[in-house]
XYZ file of C-alpha atoms in Angstrom:
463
model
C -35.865 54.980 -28.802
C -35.384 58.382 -30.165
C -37.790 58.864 -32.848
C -38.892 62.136 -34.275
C -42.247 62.024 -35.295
C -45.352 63.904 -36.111
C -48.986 62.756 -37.703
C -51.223 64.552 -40.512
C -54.805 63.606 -39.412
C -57.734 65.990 -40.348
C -61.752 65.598 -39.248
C -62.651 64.060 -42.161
C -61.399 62.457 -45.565
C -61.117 64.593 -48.302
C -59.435 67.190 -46.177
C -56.304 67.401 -47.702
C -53.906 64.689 -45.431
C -52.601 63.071 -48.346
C -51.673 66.577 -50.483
C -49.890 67.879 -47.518
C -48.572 64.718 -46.628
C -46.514 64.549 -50.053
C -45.727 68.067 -50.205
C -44.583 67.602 -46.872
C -42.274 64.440 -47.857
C -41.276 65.824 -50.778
C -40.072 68.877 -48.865
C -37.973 67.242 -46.415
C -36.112 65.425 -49.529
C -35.360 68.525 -50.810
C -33.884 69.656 -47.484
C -31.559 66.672 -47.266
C -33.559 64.586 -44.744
C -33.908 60.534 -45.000
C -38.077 60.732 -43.810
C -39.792 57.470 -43.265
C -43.178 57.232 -43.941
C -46.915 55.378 -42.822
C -50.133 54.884 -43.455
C -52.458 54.462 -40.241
C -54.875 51.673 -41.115
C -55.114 49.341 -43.859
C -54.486 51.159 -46.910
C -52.244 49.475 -49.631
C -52.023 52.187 -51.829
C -50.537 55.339 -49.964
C -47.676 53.959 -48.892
C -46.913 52.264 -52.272
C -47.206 55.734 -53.428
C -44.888 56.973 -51.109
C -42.500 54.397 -51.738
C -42.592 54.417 -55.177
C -42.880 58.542 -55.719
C -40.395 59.487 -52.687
C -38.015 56.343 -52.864
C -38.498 56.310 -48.975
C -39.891 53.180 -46.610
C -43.420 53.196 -46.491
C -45.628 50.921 -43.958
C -48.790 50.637 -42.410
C -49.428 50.944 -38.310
C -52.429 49.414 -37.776
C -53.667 48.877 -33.990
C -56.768 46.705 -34.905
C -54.331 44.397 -36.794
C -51.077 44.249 -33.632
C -51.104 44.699 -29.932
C -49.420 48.539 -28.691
C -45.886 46.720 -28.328
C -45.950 45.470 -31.996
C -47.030 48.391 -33.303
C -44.559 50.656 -31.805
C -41.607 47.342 -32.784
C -42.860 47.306 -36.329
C -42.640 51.631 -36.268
C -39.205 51.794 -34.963
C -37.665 49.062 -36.990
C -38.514 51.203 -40.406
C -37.865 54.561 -38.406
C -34.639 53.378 -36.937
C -32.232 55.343 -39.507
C -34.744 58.162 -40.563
C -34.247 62.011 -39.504
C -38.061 61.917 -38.949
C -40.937 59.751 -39.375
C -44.497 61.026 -41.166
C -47.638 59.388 -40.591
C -50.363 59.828 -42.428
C -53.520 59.541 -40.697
C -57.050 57.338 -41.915
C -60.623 59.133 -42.104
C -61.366 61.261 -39.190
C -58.942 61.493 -36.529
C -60.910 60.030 -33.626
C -62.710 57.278 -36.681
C -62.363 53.759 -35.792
C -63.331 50.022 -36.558
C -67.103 51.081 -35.655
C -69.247 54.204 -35.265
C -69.005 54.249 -31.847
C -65.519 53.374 -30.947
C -62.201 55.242 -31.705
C -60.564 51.855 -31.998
C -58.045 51.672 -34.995
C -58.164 54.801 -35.357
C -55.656 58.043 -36.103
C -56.368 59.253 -32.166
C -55.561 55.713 -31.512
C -51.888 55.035 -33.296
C -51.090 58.818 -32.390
C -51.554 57.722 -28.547
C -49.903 54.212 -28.428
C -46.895 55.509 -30.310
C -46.891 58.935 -28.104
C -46.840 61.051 -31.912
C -47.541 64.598 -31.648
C -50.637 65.667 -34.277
C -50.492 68.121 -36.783
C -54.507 68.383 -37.646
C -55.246 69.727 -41.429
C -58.866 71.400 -41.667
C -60.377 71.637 -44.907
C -61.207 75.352 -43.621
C -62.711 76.318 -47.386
C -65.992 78.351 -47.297
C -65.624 78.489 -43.345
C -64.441 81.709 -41.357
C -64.901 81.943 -37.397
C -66.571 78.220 -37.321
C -63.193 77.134 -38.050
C -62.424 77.892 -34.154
C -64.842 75.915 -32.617
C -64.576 73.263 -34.990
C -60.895 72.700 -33.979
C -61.768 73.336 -29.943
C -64.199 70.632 -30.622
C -61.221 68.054 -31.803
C -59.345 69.327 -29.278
C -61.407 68.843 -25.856
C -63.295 65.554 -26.823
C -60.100 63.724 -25.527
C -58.096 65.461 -23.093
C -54.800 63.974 -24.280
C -55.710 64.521 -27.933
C -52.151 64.513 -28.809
C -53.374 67.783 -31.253
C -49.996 70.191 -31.539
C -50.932 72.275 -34.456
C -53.074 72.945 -37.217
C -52.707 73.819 -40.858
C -55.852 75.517 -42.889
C -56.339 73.935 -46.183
C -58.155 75.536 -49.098
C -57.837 79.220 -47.482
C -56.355 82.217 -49.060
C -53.285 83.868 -46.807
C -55.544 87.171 -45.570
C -57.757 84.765 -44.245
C -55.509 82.377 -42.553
C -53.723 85.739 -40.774
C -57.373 86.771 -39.216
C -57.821 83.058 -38.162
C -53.941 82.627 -37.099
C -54.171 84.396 -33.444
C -57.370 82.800 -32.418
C -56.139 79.456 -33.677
C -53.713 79.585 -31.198
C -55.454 80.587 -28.293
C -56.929 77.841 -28.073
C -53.211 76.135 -26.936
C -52.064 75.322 -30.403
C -49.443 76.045 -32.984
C -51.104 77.597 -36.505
C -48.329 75.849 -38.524
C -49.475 77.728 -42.007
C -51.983 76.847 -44.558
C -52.351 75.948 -47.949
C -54.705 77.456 -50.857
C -56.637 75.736 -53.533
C -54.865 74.515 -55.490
C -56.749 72.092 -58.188
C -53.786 71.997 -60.014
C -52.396 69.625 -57.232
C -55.325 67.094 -56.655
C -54.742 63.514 -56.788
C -57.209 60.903 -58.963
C -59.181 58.622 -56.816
C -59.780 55.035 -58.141
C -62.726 53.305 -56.888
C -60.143 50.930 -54.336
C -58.602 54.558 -53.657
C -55.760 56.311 -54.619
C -54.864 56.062 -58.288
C -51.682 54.054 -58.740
C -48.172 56.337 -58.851
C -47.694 55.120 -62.530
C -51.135 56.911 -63.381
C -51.046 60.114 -62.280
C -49.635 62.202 -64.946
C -46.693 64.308 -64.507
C -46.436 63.111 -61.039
C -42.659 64.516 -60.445
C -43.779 67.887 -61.378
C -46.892 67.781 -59.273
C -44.725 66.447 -56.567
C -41.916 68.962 -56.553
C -45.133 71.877 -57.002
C -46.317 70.690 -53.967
C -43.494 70.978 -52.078
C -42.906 74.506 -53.329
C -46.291 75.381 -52.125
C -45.270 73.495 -49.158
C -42.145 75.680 -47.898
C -44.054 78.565 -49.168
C -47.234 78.684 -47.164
C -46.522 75.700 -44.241
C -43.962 76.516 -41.297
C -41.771 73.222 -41.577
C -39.271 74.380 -39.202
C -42.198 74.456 -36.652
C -43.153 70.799 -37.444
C -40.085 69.220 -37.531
C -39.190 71.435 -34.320
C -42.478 69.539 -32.964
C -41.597 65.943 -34.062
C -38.457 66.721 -32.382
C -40.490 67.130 -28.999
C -41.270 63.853 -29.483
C -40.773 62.175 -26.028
C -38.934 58.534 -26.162
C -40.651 55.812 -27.271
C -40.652 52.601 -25.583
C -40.198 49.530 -27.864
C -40.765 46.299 -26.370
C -38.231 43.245 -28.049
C -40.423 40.700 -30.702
C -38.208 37.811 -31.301
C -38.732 35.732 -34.332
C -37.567 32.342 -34.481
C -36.567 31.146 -38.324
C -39.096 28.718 -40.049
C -36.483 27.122 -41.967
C -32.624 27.079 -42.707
C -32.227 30.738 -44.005
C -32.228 30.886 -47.880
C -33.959 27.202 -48.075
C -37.388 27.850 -49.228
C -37.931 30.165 -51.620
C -41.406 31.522 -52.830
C -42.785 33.444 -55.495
C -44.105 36.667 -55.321
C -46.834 38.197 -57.859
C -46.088 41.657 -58.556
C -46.806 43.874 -61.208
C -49.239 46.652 -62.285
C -52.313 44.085 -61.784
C -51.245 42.596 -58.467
C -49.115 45.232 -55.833
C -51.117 44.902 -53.049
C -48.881 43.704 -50.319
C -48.268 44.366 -46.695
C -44.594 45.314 -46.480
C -44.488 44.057 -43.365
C -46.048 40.310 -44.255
C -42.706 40.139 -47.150
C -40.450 40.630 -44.669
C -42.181 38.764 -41.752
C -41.967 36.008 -44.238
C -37.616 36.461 -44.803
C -37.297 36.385 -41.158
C -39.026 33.119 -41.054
C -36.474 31.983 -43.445
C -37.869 31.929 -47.180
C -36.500 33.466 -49.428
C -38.646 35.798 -52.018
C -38.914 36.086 -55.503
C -40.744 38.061 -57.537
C -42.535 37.346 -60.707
C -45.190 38.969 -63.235
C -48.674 37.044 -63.745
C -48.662 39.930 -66.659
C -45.409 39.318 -68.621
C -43.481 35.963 -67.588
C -44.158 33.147 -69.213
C -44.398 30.408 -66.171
C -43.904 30.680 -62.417
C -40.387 31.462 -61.661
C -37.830 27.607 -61.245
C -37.376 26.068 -57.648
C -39.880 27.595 -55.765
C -41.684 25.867 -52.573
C -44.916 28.199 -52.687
C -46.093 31.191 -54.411
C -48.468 34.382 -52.954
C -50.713 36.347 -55.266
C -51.470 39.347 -53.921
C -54.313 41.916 -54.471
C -54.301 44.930 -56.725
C -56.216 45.402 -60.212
C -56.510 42.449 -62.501
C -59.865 43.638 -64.041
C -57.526 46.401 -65.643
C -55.319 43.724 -67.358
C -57.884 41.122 -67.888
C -56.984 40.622 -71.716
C -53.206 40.352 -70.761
C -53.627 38.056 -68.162
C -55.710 35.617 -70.035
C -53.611 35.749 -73.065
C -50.857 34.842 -70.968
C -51.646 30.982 -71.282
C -48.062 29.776 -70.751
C -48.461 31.250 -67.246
C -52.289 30.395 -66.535
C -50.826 26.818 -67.313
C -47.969 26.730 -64.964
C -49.934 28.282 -62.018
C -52.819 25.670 -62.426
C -50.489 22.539 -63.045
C -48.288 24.032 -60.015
C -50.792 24.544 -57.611
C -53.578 22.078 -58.519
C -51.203 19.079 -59.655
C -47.724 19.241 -58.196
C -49.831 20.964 -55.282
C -47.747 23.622 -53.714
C -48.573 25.098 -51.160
C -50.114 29.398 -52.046
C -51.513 32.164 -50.353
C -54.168 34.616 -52.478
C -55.964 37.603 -51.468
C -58.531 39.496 -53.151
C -57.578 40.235 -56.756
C -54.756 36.934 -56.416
C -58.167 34.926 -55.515
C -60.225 36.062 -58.533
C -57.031 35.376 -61.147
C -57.003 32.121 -59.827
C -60.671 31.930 -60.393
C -62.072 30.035 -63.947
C -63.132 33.120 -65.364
C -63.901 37.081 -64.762
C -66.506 39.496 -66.436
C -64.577 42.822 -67.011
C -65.757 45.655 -65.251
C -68.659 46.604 -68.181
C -69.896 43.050 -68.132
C -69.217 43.039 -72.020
C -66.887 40.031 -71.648
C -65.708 36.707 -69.822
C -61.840 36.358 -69.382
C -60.455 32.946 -69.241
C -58.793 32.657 -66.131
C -56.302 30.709 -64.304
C -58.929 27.604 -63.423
C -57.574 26.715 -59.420
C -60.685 28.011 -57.944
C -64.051 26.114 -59.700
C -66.051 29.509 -59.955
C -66.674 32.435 -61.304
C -66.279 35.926 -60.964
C -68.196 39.750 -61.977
C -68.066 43.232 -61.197
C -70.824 43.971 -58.794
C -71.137 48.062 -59.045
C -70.685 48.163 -55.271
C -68.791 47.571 -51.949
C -69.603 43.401 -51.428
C -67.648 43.665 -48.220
C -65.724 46.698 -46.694
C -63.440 46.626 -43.304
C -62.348 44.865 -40.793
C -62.471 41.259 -39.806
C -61.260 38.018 -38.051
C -60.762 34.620 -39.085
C -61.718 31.868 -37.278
C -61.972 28.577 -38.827
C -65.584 26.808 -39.847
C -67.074 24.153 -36.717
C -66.607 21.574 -39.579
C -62.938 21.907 -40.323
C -61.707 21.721 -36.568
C -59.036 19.194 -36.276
C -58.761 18.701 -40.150
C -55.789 19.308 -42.169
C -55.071 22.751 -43.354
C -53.858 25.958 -41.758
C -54.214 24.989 -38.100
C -52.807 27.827 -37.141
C -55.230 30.291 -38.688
C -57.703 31.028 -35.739
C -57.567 34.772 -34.538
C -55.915 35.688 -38.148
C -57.156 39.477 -38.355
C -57.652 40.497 -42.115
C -59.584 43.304 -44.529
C -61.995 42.938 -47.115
C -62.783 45.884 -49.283
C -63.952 44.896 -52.980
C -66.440 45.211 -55.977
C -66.359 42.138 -57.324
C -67.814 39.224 -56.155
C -67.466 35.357 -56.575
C -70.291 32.347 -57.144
C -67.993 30.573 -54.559
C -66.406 32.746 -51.601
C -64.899 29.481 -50.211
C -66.592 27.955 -46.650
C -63.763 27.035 -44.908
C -63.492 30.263 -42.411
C -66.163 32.537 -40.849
C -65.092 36.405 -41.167
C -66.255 38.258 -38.357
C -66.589 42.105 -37.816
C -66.017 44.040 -34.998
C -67.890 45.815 -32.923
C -70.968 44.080 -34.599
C -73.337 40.455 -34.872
C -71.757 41.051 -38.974
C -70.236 37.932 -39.924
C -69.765 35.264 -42.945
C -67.993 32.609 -45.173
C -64.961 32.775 -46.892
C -61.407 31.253 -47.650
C -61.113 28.305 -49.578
C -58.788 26.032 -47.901
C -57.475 23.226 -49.667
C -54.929 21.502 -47.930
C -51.991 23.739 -48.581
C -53.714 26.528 -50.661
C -55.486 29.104 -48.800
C -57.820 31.974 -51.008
C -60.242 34.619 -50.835
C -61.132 38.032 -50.774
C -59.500 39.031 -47.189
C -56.279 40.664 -46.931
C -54.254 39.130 -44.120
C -52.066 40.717 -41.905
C -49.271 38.323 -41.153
C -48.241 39.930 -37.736
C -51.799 39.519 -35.886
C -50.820 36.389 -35.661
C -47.110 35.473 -36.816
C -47.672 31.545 -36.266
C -50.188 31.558 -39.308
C -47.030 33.213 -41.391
C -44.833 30.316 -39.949
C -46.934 27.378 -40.730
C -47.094 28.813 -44.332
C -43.567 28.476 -44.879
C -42.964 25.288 -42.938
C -45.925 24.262 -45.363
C -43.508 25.378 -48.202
C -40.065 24.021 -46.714
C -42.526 20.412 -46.372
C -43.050 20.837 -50.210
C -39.208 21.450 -51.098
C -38.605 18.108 -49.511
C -41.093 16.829 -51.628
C -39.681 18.530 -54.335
C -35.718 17.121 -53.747
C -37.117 13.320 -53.122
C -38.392 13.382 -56.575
């Protein structure tokens, strides 16, 4: 396929990927292009931002999570009707899974997908180091995919001394931006703060932009995604779960849970179920006639009094899931509302909770687990009912709170190291715990869910 494409990585985080990336977007809007967008890596909340801020698809590529072919399948199936595709690359561009490995990282997606690099370089309080800096980047791979480079944080005398010697080193100086403090994001300790709030984001947005046709060659960039070569996408078939339209299952999304894989919703509609969405904040019971309900991840310790005032709802996910027992999926902050209680984040009080998990759960003031891992299931639960279909499941954890009961039914693994440990309670048909799954590293998982579900809505028409 015929995809133009280009990558923002940088040598670092904090170097500016995500300010340029949105000016960038925000810029090609204005000129009438339909841009699709991606986060490399596992990041939820970019590409909800650009989803929600630019009104523009907005996925993750992840090559620890998928094999090259799926990768490059799940990129061209958003890109497919876009003028241009923008991703946005993770950490440092040659970062990966471990210190000493480039797996999963930016250099990584970059070279499976064949995406020429545009590498930002927070260039502020540097001057001539900036050169070898970037010949560094450039040399430690010799395909390094690196086509140009924009200065961030310099003023426009400096970035005209620097411009000539950038590119004799063999690459484009596509412009550069100032500081601009004006046009910083808020971090939230899981990352970006949420699109809803960052104050006067359309202004900020549309500044950015401004700054971005100002001081950044665009014509050069999108004349580079354009050079683009071809992109061979390899066919991933996936055979329906159920009769189309026959299972449905409930989605939780709102302000306190948003954290989903784009990909893992519609991996689950071309299995067959159908989705619907509902609001753990502000309906009163889980939506009528559905087979199985997902609670996702996001930030329940913000809406801790809302959600536990909310008894109606508390109610009709504990009689749903622990009586009528239908079959769920919960990550992260789904697992803790379906926990007996939660401290909020001060520890100054204990939140009633939704009572399907027998445990508790507090703020811890740090990272309990961060990164990468696989699934495999516990020696005691082989050949016992559950998710059968769960070994090799590829996942992230990355969280401050903590639980006096993790679950014991899976081992979580790490790459590249000895790391590992329990999680996931399993109980029969529910599966919860901190990891975030990624449906596609292993689609059969996804499948057995809903034919879990479709099982239920038998159940469900019998009675």
């Amino acid at each position: 396929m015929e995809i133009p494409r280009i990558m923002i990585a940088a040598g670092s985080s904090g170097s500016g990927k995500t300010t340029i990336t949105c000016g960038l977007l925000q810029a090609l809007k204005n000129r009438g292009l339909n841009a699709a967008s991606f986060k490399c890596g596992p990041d939820y909340i970019d590409p909800l931002f650009h989803k929600t801020i630019f009104k523009t698809p907005s996925k993750n590529l992840d090559t620890f999570f998928t094999d090259p072919g799926t990768v490059r399948y799940l990129m061209a199936e958003t890109a497919v009707y876009a003028d241009i595709a923008v991703i946005e690359g993770v950490m440092g561009y040659y970062d990966g899974a471990g210190i000493k490995t480039y797996a999963a990282s930016s250099y990584e997606l970059a070279d499976i997908t064949d995406t020429p690099v545009v590498f930002i370089v927070n260039a502020h309080g540097m001057g001539l180091s900036v050169i070898p800096y970037i010949k560094g980047f450039l040399e430690y791979k010799s395909g390094s995919g690196i086509k140009a480079v924009i200065l961030n944080g310099v003023s426009g005398m400096v970035y005209k001394e620097l411009k000539p010697l950038i590119e004799e080193l063999g690459v484009t100086a596509a412009g550069y931006l100032p500081d601009m403090p004006e046009y910083q994001f808020e971090s939230r300790h899981l990352g970006l703060v949420m699109p809803g709030g960052v104050l006067d984001i359309k202004d900020k947005i549309n500044g950015l932009a401004l700054r971005a046709e100002e001081y950044i060659d665009i014509d050069k960039i999108l004349s580079i995604a354009k050079s683009a070569p071809c992109m061979e996408v390899p066919p991933l078939e996936i055979m329906p779960a159920c009769n189309s339209g026959s299972v449905c299952i409930g989605v939780a999304m709102d302000e306190a849970f948003c954290f989903y894989y784009e990909d893992n919703l519609q991996l689950l509609e071309k299995l067959g179920a159908r989705l619907v969405y509902f609001s753990p904040l502000y309906d009163k019971e889980l939506p009528e006639g559905i087979h199985g309900c997902i609670f996702g991840g996001g930030y329940p310790e913000l809406y801790l009094d809302i959600l536990s005032s909310n008894t109606t709802m508390l109610n009709s996910v504990k009689k749903a899931l622990t009586d009528k027992k239908m079959p769920y999926i919960a990550e992260c902050g789904g697992f803790l509302y379906l926990h007996e209680s939660m401290e909020d984040i001060k520890k100054h009080h204990s939140y009633k909770l939704a009572g399907v998990i027998p445990a508790s759960a507090s703020y811890k003031g740090k990272l309990q687990h961060f990164g990468y891992i696989t699934l495999s299931p516990a020696g005691h639960l082989n050949g016992r009912s559950g998710y059968k279909m769960a070994e090799g499941l590829k996942a992230h954890e990355f969280h401050y709170y903590g639980s006096t009961d993790n679950g014991k039914s899976f081992i979580a693994r790490k790459p590249f190291r000895s790391t590992e440990w329990n999680c996931i309670h399993q109980q029969g048909q529910g599966f919860a715990g901190f990891p975030h799954l990624y449906f596609y590293s292993n689609p059969d998982f996804a499948r057995e869910f809903v034919e879990k579900c479709s099982a239920y809505s038998f159940l469900c028409s019998d009675s």
